[in-house]
Amino acid sequence: MTHWLVFPLASSRARVRKVRRLLLAAGVVPLCFGAAAVVPIEAQPLRPPPAVDVSTRDPFGNEVVDEIFFAGRVAEAAQRLDIRLERDSADVEALWRGARTSLVAGILEPDPDLAEAWFKRAGALGEAAVTLRADDPEVLYWAAASLGREALQHGPRTSTRLIQRMWDLTHRILEIEP
């Protein structure tokens, strides 16, 4: 049985494009856009989520956090990484994953003030990871990306410092992996 989902859209083109991208990414083809979007959806029986065997997997481990992150649940991944960092603030794997997660959360955040806070957090976590493991390209990459995005949020003086640091990190990556 087909149901029709109708929801109003804001008048701004940016909002319409954003909703269109989200629907297409979810595999839903909208019938029209304008004052409202009409989307056909198929009725699906409710099924319980598959059971996860937590006895063999750490719910805060890298594998689980990565699964959550790549499933698009960025805030949940950030919370799990925060718990890991409370346990061990020198966990390099959690630090660079925290930088990656915060960077993506900042990009997805529509509120500029909250986005800026995410970018600052990403830069701080990336720098902390670099101080602990300066020879890992993955750590260097996410630290540089975080600092570069944070630089876009500041004025010329702060941006220059952050971009110089980003430049240093990217050149260190090229020295390690030419």
CSV table of N, CA and C in Angstrom, one decimal:
chain,number,residue,atom,x,y,z
A,1,MET,N,0.8,-1.2,0.0
A,1,MET,CA,0.0,0.0,0.0
A,1,MET,C,0.9,1.2,0.0
A,2,THR,N,0.6,2.2,-0.8
A,2,THR,CA,1.4,3.4,-1.0
A,2,THR,C,0.7,4.5,-0.2
A,3,HIS,N,1.5,5.2,0.6
A,3,HIS,CA,1.0,6.4,1.4
A,3,HIS,C,1.7,7.6,0.7
A,4,TRP,N,1.1,8.7,0.9
A,4,TRP,CA,1.7,10.0,0.4
A,4,TRP,C,2.1,10.8,1.5
A,5,LEU,N,3.3,11.2,1.6
A,5,LEU,CA,3.8,12.1,2.6
A,5,LEU,C,3.9,13.5,2.0
A,6,VAL,N,3.2,14.5,2.6
A,6,VAL,CA,3.2,15.9,2.1
A,6,VAL,C,3.7,16.7,3.2
A,7,PHE,N,4.7,17.5,2.9
A,7,PHE,CA,5.2,18.4,3.9
A,7,PHE,C,5.6,19.8,3.3
A,8,PRO,N,5.3,20.9,4.0
A,8,PRO,CA,5.6,22.2,3.5
A,8,PRO,C,7.1,22.5,3.4
A,9,LEU,N,7.5,23.3,2.5
A,9,LEU,CA,8.9,23.7,2.4
A,9,LEU,C,9.0,25.2,2.6
A,10,ALA,N,10.1,25.6,3.1
A,10,ALA,CA,10.3,27.0,3.2
A,10,ALA,C,10.5,27.6,1.9
A,11,SER,N,10.4,28.9,1.8
A,11,SER,CA,10.4,29.6,0.5
A,11,SER,C,11.8,29.8,0.0
A,12,SER,N,12.8,29.6,0.8
A,12,SER,CA,14.2,29.8,0.3
A,12,SER,C,14.7,28.7,-0.6
A,13,ARG,N,15.4,29.0,-1.6
A,13,ARG,CA,15.9,28.0,-2.5
A,13,ARG,C,16.9,27.1,-1.9
A,14,ALA,N,17.7,27.7,-1.0
A,14,ALA,CA,18.7,26.9,-0.3
A,14,ALA,C,18.0,25.8,0.5
A,15,ARG,N,16.9,26.1,1.2
A,15,ARG,CA,16.2,25.1,2.0
A,15,ARG,C,15.6,24.0,1.1
A,16,VAL,N,15.1,24.4,-0.1
A,16,VAL,CA,14.5,23.5,-1.0
A,16,VAL,C,15.6,22.5,-1.5
A,17,ARG,N,16.8,23.1,-1.9
A,17,ARG,CA,17.9,22.2,-2.3
A,17,ARG,C,18.3,21.3,-1.2
A,18,LYS,N,18.4,21.8,0.0
A,18,LYS,CA,18.8,20.9,1.1
A,18,LYS,C,17.8,19.8,1.3
A,19,VAL,N,16.5,20.1,1.3
A,19,VAL,CA,15.5,19.0,1.4
A,19,VAL,C,15.6,18.0,0.3
A,20,ARG,N,15.8,18.5,-0.9
A,20,ARG,CA,15.9,17.7,-2.1
A,20,ARG,C,17.0,16.7,-2.0
A,21,ARG,N,18.2,17.3,-1.6
A,21,ARG,CA,19.4,16.4,-1.4
A,21,ARG,C,19.2,15.4,-0.3
A,22,LEU,N,18.5,15.7,0.8
A,22,LEU,CA,18.3,14.8,1.9
A,22,LEU,C,17.4,13.7,1.4
A,23,LEU,N,16.3,14.0,0.7
A,23,LEU,CA,15.4,13.0,0.2
A,23,LEU,C,16.0,12.1,-0.8
A,24,LEU,N,16.8,12.7,-1.7
A,24,LEU,CA,17.5,11.8,-2.7
A,24,LEU,C,18.5,10.9,-2.1
A,25,ALA,N,19.2,11.4,-1.1
A,25,ALA,CA,20.2,10.6,-0.4
A,25,ALA,C,19.5,9.5,0.4
A,26,ALA,N,18.3,9.7,0.8
A,26,ALA,CA,17.5,8.6,1.5
A,26,ALA,C,16.9,7.7,0.5
A,27,GLY,N,17.1,7.9,-0.8
A,27,GLY,CA,16.5,7.0,-1.8
A,27,GLY,C,15.0,7.3,-2.1
A,28,VAL,N,14.6,8.5,-1.7
A,28,VAL,CA,13.2,8.9,-2.0
A,28,VAL,C,13.2,9.9,-3.1
A,29,VAL,N,12.4,9.6,-4.1
A,29,VAL,CA,12.3,10.5,-5.2
A,29,VAL,C,11.0,11.4,-5.0
A,30,PRO,N,11.2,12.7,-4.8
A,30,PRO,CA,10.0,13.5,-4.6
A,30,PRO,C,9.3,13.8,-5.9
A,31,LEU,N,8.0,13.9,-5.8
A,31,LEU,CA,7.2,14.1,-7.1
A,31,LEU,C,7.3,15.6,-7.5
A,32,CYS,N,7.3,16.5,-6.5
A,32,CYS,CA,7.4,17.9,-6.9
A,32,CYS,C,8.0,18.7,-5.8
A,33,PHE,N,8.4,19.9,-6.1
A,33,PHE,CA,8.9,20.8,-5.1
A,33,PHE,C,8.3,22.2,-5.4
A,34,GLY,N,8.0,22.9,-4.4
A,34,GLY,CA,7.4,24.2,-4.5
A,34,GLY,C,6.9,24.6,-3.2
A,35,ALA,N,5.7,24.9,-3.1
A,35,ALA,CA,5.1,25.2,-1.8
A,35,ALA,C,5.1,24.0,-0.9
A,36,ALA,N,5.0,22.8,-1.5
A,36,ALA,CA,5.0,21.6,-0.7
A,36,ALA,C,5.7,20.5,-1.5
A,37,ALA,N,6.2,19.5,-0.8
A,37,ALA,CA,6.8,18.3,-1.5
A,37,ALA,C,5.9,17.2,-1.2
A,38,VAL,N,5.6,16.4,-2.3
A,38,VAL,CA,4.8,15.2,-2.2
A,38,VAL,C,5.6,14.0,-2.4
A,39,VAL,N,5.7,13.1,-1.4
A,39,VAL,CA,6.6,12.0,-1.5
A,39,VAL,C,5.9,10.7,-1.3
A,40,PRO,N,5.9,9.8,-2.3
A,40,PRO,CA,5.3,8.5,-2.0
A,40,PRO,C,6.1,7.6,-1.1
A,41,ILE,N,5.5,7.0,-0.2
A,41,ILE,CA,6.3,6.1,0.7
A,41,ILE,C,5.5,4.8,0.8
A,42,GLU,N,6.2,3.7,0.8
A,42,GLU,CA,5.6,2.4,0.9
A,42,GLU,C,5.4,2.1,2.4
A,43,ALA,N,4.3,1.5,2.8
A,43,ALA,CA,4.0,1.1,4.1
A,43,ALA,C,4.9,-0.1,4.4
A,44,GLN,N,5.7,0.0,5.5
A,44,GLN,CA,6.6,-1.1,5.8
A,44,GLN,C,6.2,-1.6,7.2
A,45,PRO,N,6.1,-2.9,7.4
A,45,PRO,CA,5.8,-3.5,8.7
A,45,PRO,C,7.0,-3.1,9.6
A,46,LEU,N,6.6,-2.8,10.9
A,46,LEU,CA,7.6,-2.4,11.9
A,46,LEU,C,8.3,-3.7,12.3
A,47,ARG,N,9.6,-3.6,12.3
A,47,ARG,CA,10.4,-4.8,12.7
A,47,ARG,C,11.3,-4.3,13.8
A,48,PRO,N,11.6,-5.1,14.8
A,48,PRO,CA,12.5,-4.7,15.8
A,48,PRO,C,13.9,-4.6,15.2
A,49,PRO,N,14.8,-3.7,15.7
A,49,PRO,CA,16.1,-3.7,15.2
A,49,PRO,C,16.9,-5.0,15.5
A,50,PRO,N,17.8,-5.3,14.7
A,50,PRO,CA,18.5,-6.6,14.9
A,50,PRO,C,19.3,-6.5,16.2
A,51,ALA,N,19.4,-7.6,16.9
A,51,ALA,CA,20.1,-7.7,18.2
A,51,ALA,C,21.6,-7.6,17.9
A,52,VAL,N,22.2,-6.8,18.8
A,52,VAL,CA,23.6,-6.6,18.7
A,52,VAL,C,24.3,-7.4,19.8
A,53,ASP,N,25.3,-8.2,19.5
A,53,ASP,CA,25.9,-8.9,20.5
A,53,ASP,C,27.0,-8.0,21.2
A,54,VAL,N,26.6,-7.4,22.3
A,54,VAL,CA,27.5,-6.5,23.0
A,54,VAL,C,28.6,-7.2,23.8
A,55,SER,N,28.4,-8.5,24.0
A,55,SER,CA,29.4,-9.2,24.8
A,55,SER,C,30.7,-9.3,24.1
A,56,THR,N,30.7,-9.3,22.8
A,56,THR,CA,32.0,-9.4,22.0
A,56,THR,C,32.5,-8.1,21.5
A,57,ARG,N,31.7,-7.1,21.5
A,57,ARG,CA,32.1,-5.8,21.0
A,57,ARG,C,31.9,-4.7,22.1
A,58,ASP,N,33.0,-3.9,22.2
A,58,ASP,CA,32.9,-2.7,23.1
A,58,ASP,C,32.0,-1.7,22.5
A,59,PRO,N,30.9,-1.3,23.3
A,59,PRO,CA,30.0,-0.3,22.7
A,59,PRO,C,30.7,1.1,22.5
A,60,PHE,N,31.9,1.3,23.0
A,60,PHE,CA,32.6,2.6,22.8
A,60,PHE,C,33.9,2.3,21.9
A,61,GLY,N,34.0,1.1,21.4
A,61,GLY,CA,35.2,0.8,20.6
A,61,GLY,C,35.2,1.5,19.2
A,62,ASN,N,36.3,1.4,18.6
A,62,ASN,CA,36.5,2.1,17.3
A,62,ASN,C,35.5,1.5,16.2
A,63,GLU,N,35.4,0.2,16.2
A,63,GLU,CA,34.5,-0.4,15.2
A,63,GLU,C,33.1,0.1,15.4
A,64,VAL,N,32.5,0.1,16.6
A,64,VAL,CA,31.2,0.5,16.8
A,64,VAL,C,31.0,2.0,16.6
A,65,VAL,N,31.9,2.8,17.0
A,65,VAL,CA,31.9,4.3,16.8
A,65,VAL,C,31.9,4.6,15.3
A,66,ASP,N,32.8,3.9,14.5
A,66,ASP,CA,32.8,4.1,13.1
A,66,ASP,C,31.5,3.7,12.4
A,67,GLU,N,30.9,2.6,12.8
A,67,GLU,CA,29.6,2.2,12.3
A,67,GLU,C,28.6,3.2,12.5
A,68,ILE,N,28.5,3.8,13.7
A,68,ILE,CA,27.6,4.8,14.1
A,68,ILE,C,27.8,6.1,13.2
A,69,PHE,N,29.1,6.4,13.1
A,69,PHE,CA,29.5,7.6,12.4
A,69,PHE,C,29.1,7.5,10.9
A,70,PHE,N,29.4,6.4,10.3
A,70,PHE,CA,29.1,6.2,8.9
A,70,PHE,C,27.6,5.9,8.6
A,71,ALA,N,26.9,5.6,9.7
A,71,ALA,CA,25.4,5.5,9.5
A,71,ALA,C,24.8,6.9,9.6
A,72,GLY,N,25.5,7.9,9.8
A,72,GLY,CA,25.0,9.3,9.8
A,72,GLY,C,24.6,9.8,11.2
A,73,ARG,N,24.8,9.0,12.2
A,73,ARG,CA,24.5,9.4,13.6
A,73,ARG,C,25.7,10.0,14.2
A,74,VAL,N,26.0,11.2,13.7
A,74,VAL,CA,27.2,11.9,14.1
A,74,VAL,C,27.2,12.3,15.6
A,75,ALA,N,26.1,12.8,16.1
A,75,ALA,CA,26.0,13.3,17.5
A,75,ALA,C,26.2,12.1,18.4
A,76,GLU,N,25.6,10.9,18.1
A,76,GLU,CA,25.8,9.8,18.9
A,76,GLU,C,27.2,9.3,18.9
A,77,ALA,N,27.9,9.4,17.8
A,77,ALA,CA,29.3,9.0,17.7
A,77,ALA,C,30.1,10.0,18.6
A,78,ALA,N,29.8,11.3,18.5
A,78,ALA,CA,30.5,12.2,19.4
A,78,ALA,C,30.3,12.0,20.8
A,79,GLN,N,29.1,11.6,21.2
A,79,GLN,CA,28.9,11.3,22.7
A,79,GLN,C,29.7,10.1,23.1
A,80,ARG,N,29.7,9.0,22.3
A,80,ARG,CA,30.5,7.8,22.6
A,80,ARG,C,32.0,8.2,22.7
A,81,LEU,N,32.5,9.0,21.8
A,81,LEU,CA,33.9,9.4,21.9
A,81,LEU,C,34.2,10.2,23.1
A,82,ASP,N,33.2,11.1,23.5
A,82,ASP,CA,33.4,11.9,24.7
A,82,ASP,C,33.6,11.0,25.9
A,83,ILE,N,32.8,9.9,26.0
A,83,ILE,CA,32.9,9.0,27.1
A,83,ILE,C,34.2,8.3,27.1
A,84,ARG,N,34.7,7.9,25.9
A,84,ARG,CA,36.0,7.3,25.8
A,84,ARG,C,37.1,8.2,26.2
A,85,LEU,N,37.0,9.5,25.9
A,85,LEU,CA,38.0,10.5,26.2
A,85,LEU,C,38.0,10.8,27.7
A,86,GLU,N,36.8,10.7,28.4
A,86,GLU,CA,36.7,10.9,29.8
A,86,GLU,C,37.5,9.8,30.5
A,87,ARG,N,37.4,8.6,29.9
A,87,ARG,CA,38.1,7.4,30.5
A,87,ARG,C,39.7,7.5,30.3
A,88,ASP,N,40.0,8.0,29.1
A,88,ASP,CA,41.5,8.1,28.8
A,88,ASP,C,41.7,9.2,27.8
A,89,SER,N,42.2,10.3,28.3
A,89,SER,CA,42.3,11.5,27.5
A,89,SER,C,43.5,11.4,26.6
A,90,ALA,N,44.3,10.4,26.7
A,90,ALA,CA,45.4,10.2,25.8
A,90,ALA,C,45.2,9.1,24.7
A,91,ASP,N,43.9,8.8,24.5
A,91,ASP,CA,43.5,7.8,23.5
A,91,ASP,C,43.6,8.4,22.1
A,92,VAL,N,44.6,8.2,21.4
A,92,VAL,CA,44.8,8.9,20.1
A,92,VAL,C,43.7,8.5,19.1
A,93,GLU,N,43.3,7.2,19.1
A,93,GLU,CA,42.3,6.8,18.2
A,93,GLU,C,41.0,7.6,18.5
A,94,ALA,N,40.6,7.8,19.7
A,94,ALA,CA,39.4,8.5,20.1
A,94,ALA,C,39.6,10.0,19.7
A,95,LEU,N,40.8,10.5,19.9
A,95,LEU,CA,41.1,11.9,19.6
A,95,LEU,C,40.9,12.3,18.1
A,96,TRP,N,41.5,11.5,17.2
A,96,TRP,CA,41.3,11.8,15.8
A,96,TRP,C,40.0,11.5,15.3
A,97,ARG,N,39.3,10.5,15.9
A,97,ARG,CA,37.9,10.2,15.5
A,97,ARG,C,37.0,11.3,16.0
A,98,GLY,N,37.4,11.9,17.2
A,98,GLY,CA,36.6,13.0,17.7
A,98,GLY,C,36.8,14.2,16.8
A,99,ALA,N,38.0,14.5,16.3
A,99,ALA,CA,38.2,15.6,15.4
A,99,ALA,C,37.4,15.4,14.1
A,100,ARG,N,37.4,14.2,13.6
A,100,ARG,CA,36.6,13.9,12.4
A,100,ARG,C,35.1,14.1,12.6
A,101,THR,N,34.6,13.5,13.7
A,101,THR,CA,33.2,13.6,14.0
A,101,THR,C,32.8,15.0,14.3
A,102,SER,N,33.6,15.8,15.0
A,102,SER,CA,33.2,17.2,15.3
A,102,SER,C,33.3,18.0,14.0
A,103,LEU,N,34.2,17.8,13.2
A,103,LEU,CA,34.3,18.5,11.9
A,103,LEU,C,33.0,18.3,11.1
A,104,VAL,N,32.6,17.0,11.0
A,104,VAL,CA,31.4,16.7,10.2
A,104,VAL,C,30.1,17.3,10.9
A,105,ALA,N,30.1,17.2,12.2
A,105,ALA,CA,29.0,17.8,12.9
A,105,ALA,C,28.9,19.3,12.7
A,106,GLY,N,30.0,20.0,12.7
A,106,GLY,CA,30.0,21.4,12.4
A,106,GLY,C,29.6,21.7,11.0
A,107,ILE,N,29.9,20.9,10.0
A,107,ILE,CA,29.5,21.1,8.6
A,107,ILE,C,28.0,20.9,8.5
A,108,LEU,N,27.5,19.9,9.2
A,108,LEU,CA,26.0,19.6,9.2
A,108,LEU,C,25.2,20.6,10.0
A,109,GLU,N,25.8,21.3,10.9
A,109,GLU,CA,25.0,22.2,11.8
A,109,GLU,C,24.6,23.4,11.1
A,110,PRO,N,23.2,23.7,11.1
A,110,PRO,CA,22.7,24.9,10.5
A,110,PRO,C,23.0,26.2,11.2
A,111,ASP,N,23.1,26.1,12.5
A,111,ASP,CA,23.3,27.3,13.4
A,111,ASP,C,24.8,27.7,13.3
A,112,PRO,N,25.2,28.9,12.8
A,112,PRO,CA,26.6,29.2,12.7
A,112,PRO,C,27.4,29.2,14.0
A,113,ASP,N,26.7,29.6,15.1
A,113,ASP,CA,27.4,29.7,16.4
A,113,ASP,C,27.7,28.3,16.9
A,114,LEU,N,26.8,27.3,16.7
A,114,LEU,CA,27.0,26.0,17.1
A,114,LEU,C,28.0,25.3,16.2
A,115,ALA,N,28.0,25.7,14.9
A,115,ALA,CA,29.0,25.1,14.0
A,115,ALA,C,30.4,25.6,14.4
A,116,GLU,N,30.5,26.8,14.8
A,116,GLU,CA,31.8,27.3,15.2
A,116,GLU,C,32.3,26.6,16.4
A,117,ALA,N,31.4,26.3,17.3
A,117,ALA,CA,31.9,25.5,18.5
A,117,ALA,C,32.3,24.1,18.1
A,118,TRP,N,31.6,23.5,17.2
A,118,TRP,CA,32.1,22.2,16.7
A,118,TRP,C,33.4,22.2,16.0
A,119,PHE,N,33.7,23.3,15.2
A,119,PHE,CA,34.9,23.4,14.6
A,119,PHE,C,36.1,23.7,15.5
A,120,LYS,N,35.8,24.5,16.6
A,120,LYS,CA,36.9,24.7,17.6
A,120,LYS,C,37.2,23.4,18.3
A,121,ARG,N,36.2,22.6,18.6
A,121,ARG,CA,36.3,21.3,19.3
A,121,ARG,C,37.1,20.4,18.4
A,122,ALA,N,36.8,20.4,17.1
A,122,ALA,CA,37.5,19.5,16.2
A,122,ALA,C,39.0,19.9,16.1
A,123,GLY,N,39.3,21.2,16.0
A,123,GLY,CA,40.7,21.7,16.0
A,123,GLY,C,41.4,21.3,17.2
A,124,ALA,N,40.8,21.4,18.4
A,124,ALA,CA,41.5,21.1,19.7
A,124,ALA,C,41.8,19.6,19.8
A,125,LEU,N,40.8,18.8,19.4
A,125,LEU,CA,41.0,17.3,19.4
A,125,LEU,C,42.0,16.9,18.4
A,126,GLY,N,42.0,17.5,17.2
A,126,GLY,CA,43.0,17.2,16.2
A,126,GLY,C,44.4,17.5,16.7
A,127,GLU,N,44.6,18.7,17.3
A,127,GLU,CA,45.9,19.1,17.8
A,127,GLU,C,46.4,18.2,18.9
A,128,ALA,N,45.5,17.8,19.8
A,128,ALA,CA,45.8,16.9,20.9
A,128,ALA,C,46.3,15.6,20.3
A,129,ALA,N,45.6,15.1,19.3
A,129,ALA,CA,46.0,13.8,18.7
A,129,ALA,C,47.4,13.9,18.0
A,130,VAL,N,47.7,15.1,17.4
A,130,VAL,CA,49.0,15.3,16.7
A,130,VAL,C,50.1,15.3,17.8
A,131,THR,N,49.9,15.9,18.9
A,131,THR,CA,50.9,16.0,19.9
A,131,THR,C,51.3,14.6,20.5
A,132,LEU,N,50.3,13.6,20.4
A,132,LEU,CA,50.6,12.3,20.9
A,132,LEU,C,51.1,11.4,19.8
A,133,ARG,N,50.7,11.6,18.5
A,133,ARG,CA,51.1,10.7,17.4
A,133,ARG,C,51.3,11.6,16.2
A,134,ALA,N,52.5,12.2,16.1
A,134,ALA,CA,52.8,13.1,15.0
A,134,ALA,C,53.2,12.4,13.7
A,135,ASP,N,53.3,11.1,13.7
A,135,ASP,CA,53.8,10.4,12.4
A,135,ASP,C,52.6,9.6,11.8
A,136,ASP,N,51.4,9.8,12.2
A,136,ASP,CA,50.3,9.0,11.6
A,136,ASP,C,49.6,9.9,10.6
A,137,PRO,N,49.5,9.5,9.3
A,137,PRO,CA,48.9,10.4,8.3
A,137,PRO,C,47.4,10.6,8.6
A,138,GLU,N,46.7,9.6,9.2
A,138,GLU,CA,45.3,9.8,9.5
A,138,GLU,C,45.1,10.9,10.5
A,139,VAL,N,45.9,10.8,11.5
A,139,VAL,CA,45.8,11.9,12.6
A,139,VAL,C,46.1,13.2,12.0
A,140,LEU,N,47.2,13.3,11.2
A,140,LEU,CA,47.6,14.6,10.6
A,140,LEU,C,46.5,15.1,9.7
A,141,TYR,N,45.9,14.2,8.9
A,141,TYR,CA,44.8,14.7,7.9
A,141,TYR,C,43.7,15.3,8.6
A,142,TRP,N,43.1,14.6,9.7
A,142,TRP,CA,41.9,15.1,10.3
A,142,TRP,C,42.3,16.4,11.2
A,143,ALA,N,43.5,16.5,11.7
A,143,ALA,CA,43.9,17.7,12.4
A,143,ALA,C,43.9,18.9,11.4
A,144,ALA,N,44.5,18.6,10.2
A,144,ALA,CA,44.7,19.7,9.2
A,144,ALA,C,43.3,20.1,8.7
A,145,ALA,N,42.4,19.1,8.4
A,145,ALA,CA,41.1,19.5,7.9
A,145,ALA,C,40.3,20.3,9.0
A,146,SER,N,40.4,19.9,10.2
A,146,SER,CA,39.7,20.6,11.3
A,146,SER,C,40.2,22.0,11.4
A,147,LEU,N,41.5,22.2,11.4
A,147,LEU,CA,42.1,23.5,11.5
A,147,LEU,C,41.7,24.4,10.3
A,148,GLY,N,41.7,23.8,9.1
A,148,GLY,CA,41.3,24.6,8.0
A,148,GLY,C,39.9,25.1,8.0
A,149,ARG,N,39.0,24.2,8.5
A,149,ARG,CA,37.6,24.6,8.6
A,149,ARG,C,37.4,25.6,9.7
A,150,GLU,N,38.1,25.4,10.8
A,150,GLU,CA,38.1,26.4,11.9
A,150,GLU,C,38.6,27.8,11.4
A,151,ALA,N,39.6,27.8,10.5
A,151,ALA,CA,40.1,29.1,10.0
A,151,ALA,C,39.1,29.9,9.2
A,152,LEU,N,38.2,29.2,8.6
A,152,LEU,CA,37.1,29.9,7.8
A,152,LEU,C,36.2,30.6,8.7
A,153,GLN,N,36.2,30.3,10.0
A,153,GLN,CA,35.2,31.0,10.9
A,153,GLN,C,35.8,32.2,11.6
A,154,HIS,N,37.1,32.5,11.4
A,154,HIS,CA,37.8,33.6,12.1
A,154,HIS,C,38.2,34.7,11.1
A,155,GLY,N,38.7,35.8,11.8
A,155,GLY,CA,39.2,36.9,11.0
A,155,GLY,C,40.6,36.6,10.5
A,156,PRO,N,41.2,37.6,9.9
A,156,PRO,CA,42.5,37.4,9.2
A,156,PRO,C,43.6,37.0,10.1
A,157,ARG,N,43.7,37.6,11.3
A,157,ARG,CA,44.9,37.3,12.2
A,157,ARG,C,44.8,35.8,12.6
A,158,THR,N,43.7,35.4,13.2
A,158,THR,CA,43.6,34.0,13.6
A,158,THR,C,43.6,33.1,12.5
A,159,SER,N,43.0,33.4,11.4
A,159,SER,CA,43.0,32.5,10.2
A,159,SER,C,44.4,32.3,9.7
A,160,THR,N,45.2,33.3,9.7
A,160,THR,CA,46.6,33.1,9.2
A,160,THR,C,47.3,32.1,10.0
A,161,ARG,N,47.2,32.2,11.3
A,161,ARG,CA,47.9,31.3,12.2
A,161,ARG,C,47.4,29.8,12.0
A,162,LEU,N,46.0,29.7,11.9
A,162,LEU,CA,45.5,28.3,11.7
A,162,LEU,C,45.8,27.8,10.4
A,163,ILE,N,45.8,28.6,9.3
A,163,ILE,CA,46.2,28.1,8.0
A,163,ILE,C,47.6,27.7,7.9
A,164,GLN,N,48.5,28.5,8.6
A,164,GLN,CA,49.9,28.1,8.6
A,164,GLN,C,50.1,26.8,9.3
A,165,ARG,N,49.4,26.5,10.4
A,165,ARG,CA,49.5,25.2,11.1
A,165,ARG,C,49.0,24.1,10.2
A,166,MET,N,47.9,24.4,9.4
A,166,MET,CA,47.3,23.4,8.5
A,166,MET,C,48.3,23.1,7.4
A,167,TRP,N,49.0,24.1,6.9
A,167,TRP,CA,50.0,24.0,5.8
A,167,TRP,C,51.1,23.1,6.4
A,168,ASP,N,51.5,23.3,7.6
A,168,ASP,CA,52.6,22.5,8.2
A,168,ASP,C,52.2,21.0,8.3
A,169,LEU,N,51.0,20.8,8.7
A,169,LEU,CA,50.5,19.4,8.9
A,169,LEU,C,50.4,18.7,7.5
A,170,THR,N,49.8,19.4,6.5
A,170,THR,CA,49.7,18.8,5.2
A,170,THR,C,51.0,18.5,4.6
A,171,HIS,N,52.0,19.3,4.8
A,171,HIS,CA,53.4,19.0,4.3
A,171,HIS,C,54.0,17.9,5.0
A,172,ARG,N,53.7,17.7,6.3
A,172,ARG,CA,54.2,16.6,7.1
A,172,ARG,C,53.6,15.3,6.5
A,173,ILE,N,52.3,15.4,6.1
A,173,ILE,CA,51.7,14.2,5.6
A,173,ILE,C,52.4,13.8,4.3
A,174,LEU,N,52.7,14.8,3.4
A,174,LEU,CA,53.4,14.5,2.2
A,174,LEU,C,54.8,14.0,2.4
A,175,GLU,N,55.5,14.3,3.5
A,175,GLU,CA,56.8,13.8,3.8
A,175,GLU,C,56.7,12.3,4.2
A,176,ILE,N,55.6,12.0,4.9
A,176,ILE,CA,55.4,10.6,5.3
A,176,ILE,C,54.9,9.7,4.2
A,177,GLU,N,53.9,10.2,3.4
A,177,GLU,CA,53.4,9.5,2.3
A,177,GLU,C,53.5,10.3,1.0
A,178,PRO,N,54.6,10.3,0.3
A,178,PRO,CA,54.8,11.1,-0.8
A,178,PRO,C,53.9,10.8,-2.0
